[in-house]
Coordinates of C-alpha atoms in Angstrom, one line a residue:
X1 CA 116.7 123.3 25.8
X2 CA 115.9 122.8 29.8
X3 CA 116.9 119.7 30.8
X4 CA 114.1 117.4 32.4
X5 CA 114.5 116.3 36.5
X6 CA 116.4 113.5 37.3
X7 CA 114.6 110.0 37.3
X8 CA 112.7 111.0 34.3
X9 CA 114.0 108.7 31.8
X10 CA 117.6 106.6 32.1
X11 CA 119.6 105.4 29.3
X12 CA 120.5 101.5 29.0
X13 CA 123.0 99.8 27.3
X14 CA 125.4 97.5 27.2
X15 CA 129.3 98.0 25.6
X16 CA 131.4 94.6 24.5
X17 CA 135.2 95.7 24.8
X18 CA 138.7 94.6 25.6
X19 CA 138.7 96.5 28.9
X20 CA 141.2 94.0 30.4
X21 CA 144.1 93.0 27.9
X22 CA 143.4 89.8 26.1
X23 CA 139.8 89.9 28.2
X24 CA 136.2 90.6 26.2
X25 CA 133.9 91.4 28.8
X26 CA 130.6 93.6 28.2
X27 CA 130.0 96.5 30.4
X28 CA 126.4 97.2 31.5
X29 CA 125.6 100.7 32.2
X30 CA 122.2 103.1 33.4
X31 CA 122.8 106.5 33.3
X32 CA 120.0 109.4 33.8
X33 CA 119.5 111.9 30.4
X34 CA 118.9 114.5 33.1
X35 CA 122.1 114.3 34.5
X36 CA 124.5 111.9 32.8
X37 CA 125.2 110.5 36.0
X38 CA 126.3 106.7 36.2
X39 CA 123.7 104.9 38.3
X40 CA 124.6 101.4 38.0
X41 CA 128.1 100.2 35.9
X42 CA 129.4 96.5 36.0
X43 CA 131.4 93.8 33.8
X44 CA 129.8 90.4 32.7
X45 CA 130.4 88.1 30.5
X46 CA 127.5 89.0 28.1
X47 CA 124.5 91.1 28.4
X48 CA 121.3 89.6 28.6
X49 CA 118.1 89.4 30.5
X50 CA 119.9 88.3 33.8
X51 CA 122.3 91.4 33.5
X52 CA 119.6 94.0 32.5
X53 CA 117.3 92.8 35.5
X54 CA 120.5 93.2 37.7
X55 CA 121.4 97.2 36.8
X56 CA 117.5 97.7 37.7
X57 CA 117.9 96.5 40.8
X58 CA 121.1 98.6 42.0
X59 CA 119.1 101.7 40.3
X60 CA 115.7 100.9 42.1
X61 CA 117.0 99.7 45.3
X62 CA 119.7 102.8 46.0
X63 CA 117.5 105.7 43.8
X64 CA 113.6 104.5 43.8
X65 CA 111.3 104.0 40.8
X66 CA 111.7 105.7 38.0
X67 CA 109.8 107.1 34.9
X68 CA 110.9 105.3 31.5
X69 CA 114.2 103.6 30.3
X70 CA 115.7 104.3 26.9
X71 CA 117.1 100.8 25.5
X72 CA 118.6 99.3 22.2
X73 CA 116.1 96.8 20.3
X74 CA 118.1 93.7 21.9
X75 CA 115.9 90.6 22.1
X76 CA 116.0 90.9 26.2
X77 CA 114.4 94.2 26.0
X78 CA 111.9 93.7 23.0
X79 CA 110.7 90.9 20.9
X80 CA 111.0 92.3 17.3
X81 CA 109.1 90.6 14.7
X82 CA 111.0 91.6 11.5
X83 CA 114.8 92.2 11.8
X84 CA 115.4 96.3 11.8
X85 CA 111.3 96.2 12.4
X86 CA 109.4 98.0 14.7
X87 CA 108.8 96.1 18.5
X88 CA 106.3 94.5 19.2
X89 CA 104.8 95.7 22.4
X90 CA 101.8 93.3 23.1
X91 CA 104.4 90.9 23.6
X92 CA 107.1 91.6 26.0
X93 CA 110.0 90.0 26.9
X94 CA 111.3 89.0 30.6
X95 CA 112.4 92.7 31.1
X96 CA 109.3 94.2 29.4
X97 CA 106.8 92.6 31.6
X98 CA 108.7 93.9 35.1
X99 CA 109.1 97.2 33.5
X100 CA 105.5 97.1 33.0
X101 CA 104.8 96.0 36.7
X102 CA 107.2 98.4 38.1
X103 CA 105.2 101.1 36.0
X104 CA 108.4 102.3 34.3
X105 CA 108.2 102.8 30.4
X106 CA 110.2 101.0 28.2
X107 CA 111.1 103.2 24.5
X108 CA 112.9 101.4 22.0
X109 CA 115.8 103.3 20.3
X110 CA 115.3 103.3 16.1
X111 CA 118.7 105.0 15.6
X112 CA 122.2 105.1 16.5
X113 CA 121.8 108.8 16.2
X114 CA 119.0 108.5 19.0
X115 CA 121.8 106.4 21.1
X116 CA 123.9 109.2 21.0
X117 CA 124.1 109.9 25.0
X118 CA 124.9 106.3 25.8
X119 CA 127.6 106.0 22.7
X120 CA 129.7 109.1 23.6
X121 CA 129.5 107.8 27.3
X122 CA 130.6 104.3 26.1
X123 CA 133.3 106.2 24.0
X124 CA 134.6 108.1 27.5
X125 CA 134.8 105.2 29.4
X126 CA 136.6 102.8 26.8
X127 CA 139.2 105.5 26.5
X128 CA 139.8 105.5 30.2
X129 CA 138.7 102.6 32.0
X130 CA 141.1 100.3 30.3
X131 CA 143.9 102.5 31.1
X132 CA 143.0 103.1 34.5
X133 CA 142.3 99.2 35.3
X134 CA 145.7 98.5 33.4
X135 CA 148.0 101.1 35.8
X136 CA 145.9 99.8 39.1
X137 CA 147.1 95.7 38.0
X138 CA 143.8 94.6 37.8
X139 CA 143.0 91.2 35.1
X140 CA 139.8 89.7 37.0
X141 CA 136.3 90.4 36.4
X142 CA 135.8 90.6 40.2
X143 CA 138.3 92.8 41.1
X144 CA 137.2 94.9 37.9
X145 CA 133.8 95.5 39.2
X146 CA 135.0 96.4 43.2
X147 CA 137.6 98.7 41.1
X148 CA 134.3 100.3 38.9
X149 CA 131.7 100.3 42.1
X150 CA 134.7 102.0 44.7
X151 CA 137.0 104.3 43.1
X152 CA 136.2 104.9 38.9
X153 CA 132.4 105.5 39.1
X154 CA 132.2 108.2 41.9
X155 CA 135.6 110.1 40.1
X156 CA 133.6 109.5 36.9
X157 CA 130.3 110.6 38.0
X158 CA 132.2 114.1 39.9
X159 CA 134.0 114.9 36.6
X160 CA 131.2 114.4 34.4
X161 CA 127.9 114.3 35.8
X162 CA 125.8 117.8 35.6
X163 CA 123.0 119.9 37.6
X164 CA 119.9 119.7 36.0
X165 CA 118.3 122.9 35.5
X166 CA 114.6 121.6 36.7
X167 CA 115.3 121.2 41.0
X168 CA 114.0 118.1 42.4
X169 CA 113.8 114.4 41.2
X170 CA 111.3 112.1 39.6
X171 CA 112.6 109.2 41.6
X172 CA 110.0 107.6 43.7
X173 CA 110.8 105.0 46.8
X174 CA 109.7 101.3 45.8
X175 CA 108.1 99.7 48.6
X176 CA 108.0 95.5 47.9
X177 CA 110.1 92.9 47.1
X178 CA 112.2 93.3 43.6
X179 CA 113.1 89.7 43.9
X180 CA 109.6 89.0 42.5
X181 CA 109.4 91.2 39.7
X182 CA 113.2 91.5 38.7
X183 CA 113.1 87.5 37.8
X184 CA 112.0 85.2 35.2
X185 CA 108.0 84.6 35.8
X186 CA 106.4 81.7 33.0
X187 CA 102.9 80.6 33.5
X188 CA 102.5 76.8 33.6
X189 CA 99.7 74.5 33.4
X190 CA 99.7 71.7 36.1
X191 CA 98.7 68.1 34.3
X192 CA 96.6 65.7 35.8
X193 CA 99.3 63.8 37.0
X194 CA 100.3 67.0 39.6
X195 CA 103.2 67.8 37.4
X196 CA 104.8 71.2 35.6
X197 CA 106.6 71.0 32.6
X198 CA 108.9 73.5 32.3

């Protein structure tokens, strides 16, 4: 099968491990399908909305807008009525609605066999990366992430990343401020008394 251009769709997800000894830190990665190159790969303490919005940034901000993301059915992607149900999209969640005003697709993920791109990567790194943070004497989530950003992601993404077959990319230059979207937005009612309750 041809493979599609790069910025079509990216992969999501996030990877609880022991990548330090002793340490349980999740790992929150977006790679492309086209490519299986590593766009954006850090440690934090669990993944969530804050984390998710975070990745989109570094993506957006060094590659441009792109088409749709391919996510897990966490609750900070989709709100999901019935446990193992289908999502419901005419309700989204934090990082639904600035996927939606960023005009990038959000598709929900109905089985680990559909996750397979993102769990074989997942399965690569936590045979490495452990190994690699160990022999380098690294034990803090800070000097983790310079150790991921600087040296193992660009090795990584040289090893394993490919050509796709389609020339070009999908990626489009954002113009605007991704403070305002990537963020928590609620709509209040102001009382009579001039005050929000939040």
């Amino acid at each position: 099968p041809r493979r599609p251009l790069s910025g079509m769709m990216l992969h999501q997800d996030g990877s609880s491990h022991q990548w330090v000894a002793g340490k349980w830190w999740d790992m929150i990665v977006t790679m492309d399908d086209a490519t299986s190159e590593i766009y954006s790969a850090f440690f934090v303490d669990e993944e969530g909305t804050m984390s998710t919005l975070e990745a989109l940034s570094e993506v957006i901000e060094v590659k441009g807008l792109f088409c749709a993301l391919y996510a897990d059915r966490a609750g900070h992607y989709w709100y999901t009525p019935e446990a193992g149900g289908k999502v419901d999209r005419d309700n989204p969640t934090q990082v639904g609605r600035a996927l939606i005003q960023l005009g990038i697709e959000l598709i929900p993920a109905y089985s680990p066999e559909a996750r397979g791109r993102s769990e074989r990567m997942f399965g690569t790194l936590q045979k490495r990366l452990p190994q690699e943070l160990r022999l380098a004497g690294i034990t803090t989530m800070i000097e983790a992430n310079r150790f991921l950003r600087e040296t193992f992601l660009p090795d990584h993404n040289r090893r394993f990343a490919i050509t796709p077959e389609e020339p070009g990319s999908a990626f489009v230059p954002f113009a605007g401020s991704l403070d305002d979207i990537l963020c928590i937005q609620e709509v209040r009612t102001v009382g009579n008394d001039n005050t929000v309750r939040y």
